[in-house]
Amino acid sequence: MSKINIHRGTFLEKEELTRMIGFLNEKPEVSAIFAASLSFGLVSPGGKAGSAFKVTASTTLGAINMVGGYVIGSDLKGYRVDNQLDLPVPNDQKYYWLKVGPDSHNYENGTVQVDTSGNVSGTVNFNGIVRGQSSGVPTCIRFVKEDGSQPLNNQVYQIVDIINNNNIVLSSGVAFQAETQLRVIVLGSVPMGRRFTDEQLEGLYTFDTYKLTFVEEPSAGTMPPKNANEYYIARVRNNGGSVTILDERTQYWTLGGSGGSGQTYTITINPTPADAQVIIDGVITNSVEAIDGRTLIWSVSKPGYLTQTGNYTVSGKNETLNIVLEVDPDPVQDVKITVKTASGGTTQGAVSINNSATIDKAEESISVPMGTTVQICAQAAAGYKFAGWLRNGNAHNQTAIQDIAAQADTVYTATFVEDTEEDFWDFETKTADGGYELFTVSTQAGTGEYEGVMVKVNENS
């Protein structure tokens, strides 16, 4: 590796430091290994599913755990992904694909809090990366919020003292406000001109890291699009706290001459009837490309036929599986569940099926096998309240969101009534004899609002 010769009193500017970084990045032995790569993705022994990136259900409802590991992308850069515990899955009964990809940030690892005196504490390790005023060239920092919002303490701050690795004291010409969950960006010493440029405010350091993302499935069994250096790990669904996990680790880093050959094989399922639905590892497809040793989970189904499922382990060759479905002697009948508003519109309220997060329809229907659990949802509009469900025209119950068993074609009608409850503001006024009198003023029926109501009070009355 090349090097830069640094001596006491040597002054380094942008150009010298940039070249030094280039020297540090020279790792010919690593580049040589990466150049021999046959494929890119998750790093696992033999280029097949192992313990790395294995996803399991957490003991916390609606969450998953994931074993960490390394990823090597086609840009010949690698990074480590930490173990994940209690990673929450969106609770909307939809399938999401867990994706990992490269990312970067300009803040230190960990978070801090600051009090009104400028005392900073938290999990950021300041050891060896900042200086106090006793050094003669104190370090400056600033704070950011991870969600992108502006922090209350949004100035550039100079470090006065370093108490220990996780505690420092700041100075500022602006009063501090108590604030938590702050990220720290190290800016370095005050530059010539005594002012940080916009570019310098982005910080001295950029850290390579990773990002885990839940990507909503665009349609049943369809893999969402992704970039070349992003890799899917699992397909997950949270149904009221119960998590379904399907392994989607298909892209692995393999090296020429290593345990894995890197070659992929085509596995095809040929169903009878020909229009039966084939699902391989959670994806609707009749064929997949897979590395030797990978175990595939498949199912073949069609209404009126008995579903077949099974596992297949790739054994170093292309393979076609002929799956013949048998006619179901006692087929499950599909039934239709319909929800609608009594008014036929959404001015009084709205309904939905299996989507309590977005209730915005006047009518919705779904056909499901008999016995399937379906969630029906109703929500009143402003000025109205939910009065109850009618089941095929007869009174049912008054639970706005509930699970029902689909046993027969059924129409659920949501009824709404005007909310006539009145809200009041209480006033206490002084009377002529020195006492006090209490009276109330009602607001517009059903609004629940009171601010802005104009009331004239005559203290002589």
PDB file of N, CA, C and O in Angstrom, residues 35 71 156 182 299 397 415:
ATOM      1  N   ALA A  35     -12.252  -9.716  -7.564  1.00  0.00           N
ATOM      2  CA  ALA A  35     -12.252  -9.812  -9.019  1.00  0.00           C
ATOM      3  C   ALA A  35     -12.532 -11.239  -9.490  1.00  0.00           C
ATOM      4  O   ALA A  35     -12.952 -11.456 -10.627  1.00  0.00           O
ATOM      5  N   VAL A  71     -22.289  -8.842   3.207  1.00  0.00           N
ATOM      6  CA  VAL A  71     -22.808  -8.722   1.847  1.00  0.00           C
ATOM      7  C   VAL A  71     -21.685  -8.187   0.963  1.00  0.00           C
ATOM      8  O   VAL A  71     -20.965  -7.264   1.359  1.00  0.00           O
ATOM      9  N   VAL A 156     -24.122  25.421  15.474  1.00  0.00           N
ATOM     10  CA  VAL A 156     -22.802  24.798  15.531  1.00  0.00           C
ATOM     11  C   VAL A 156     -22.252  25.011  16.935  1.00  0.00           C
ATOM     12  O   VAL A 156     -22.245  26.140  17.438  1.00  0.00           O
ATOM     13  N   LEU A 182     -30.690  12.571  19.700  1.00  0.00           N
ATOM     14  CA  LEU A 182     -29.971  13.386  18.727  1.00  0.00           C
ATOM     15  C   LEU A 182     -28.803  12.599  18.135  1.00  0.00           C
ATOM     16  O   LEU A 182     -28.139  11.837  18.830  1.00  0.00           O
ATOM     17  N   SER A 299     -45.650 -25.209  -4.001  1.00  0.00           N
ATOM     18  CA  SER A 299     -47.038 -25.656  -3.885  1.00  0.00           C
ATOM     19  C   SER A 299     -47.712 -25.490  -5.242  1.00  0.00           C
ATOM     20  O   SER A 299     -47.360 -24.596  -6.018  1.00  0.00           O
ATOM     21  N   ASN A 397     -74.798  -6.195  14.928  1.00  0.00           N
ATOM     22  CA  ASN A 397     -74.167  -5.723  16.159  1.00  0.00           C
ATOM     23  C   ASN A 397     -73.628  -4.320  15.938  1.00  0.00           C
ATOM     24  O   ASN A 397     -73.804  -3.736  14.861  1.00  0.00           O
ATOM     25  N   THR A 415     -74.551   1.358   9.151  1.00  0.00           N
ATOM     26  CA  THR A 415     -75.474   2.483   9.320  1.00  0.00           C
ATOM     27  C   THR A 415     -74.820   3.552  10.194  1.00  0.00           C
ATOM     28  O   THR A 415     -74.070   3.237  11.132  1.00  0.00           O
TER      29      THR A 415
END
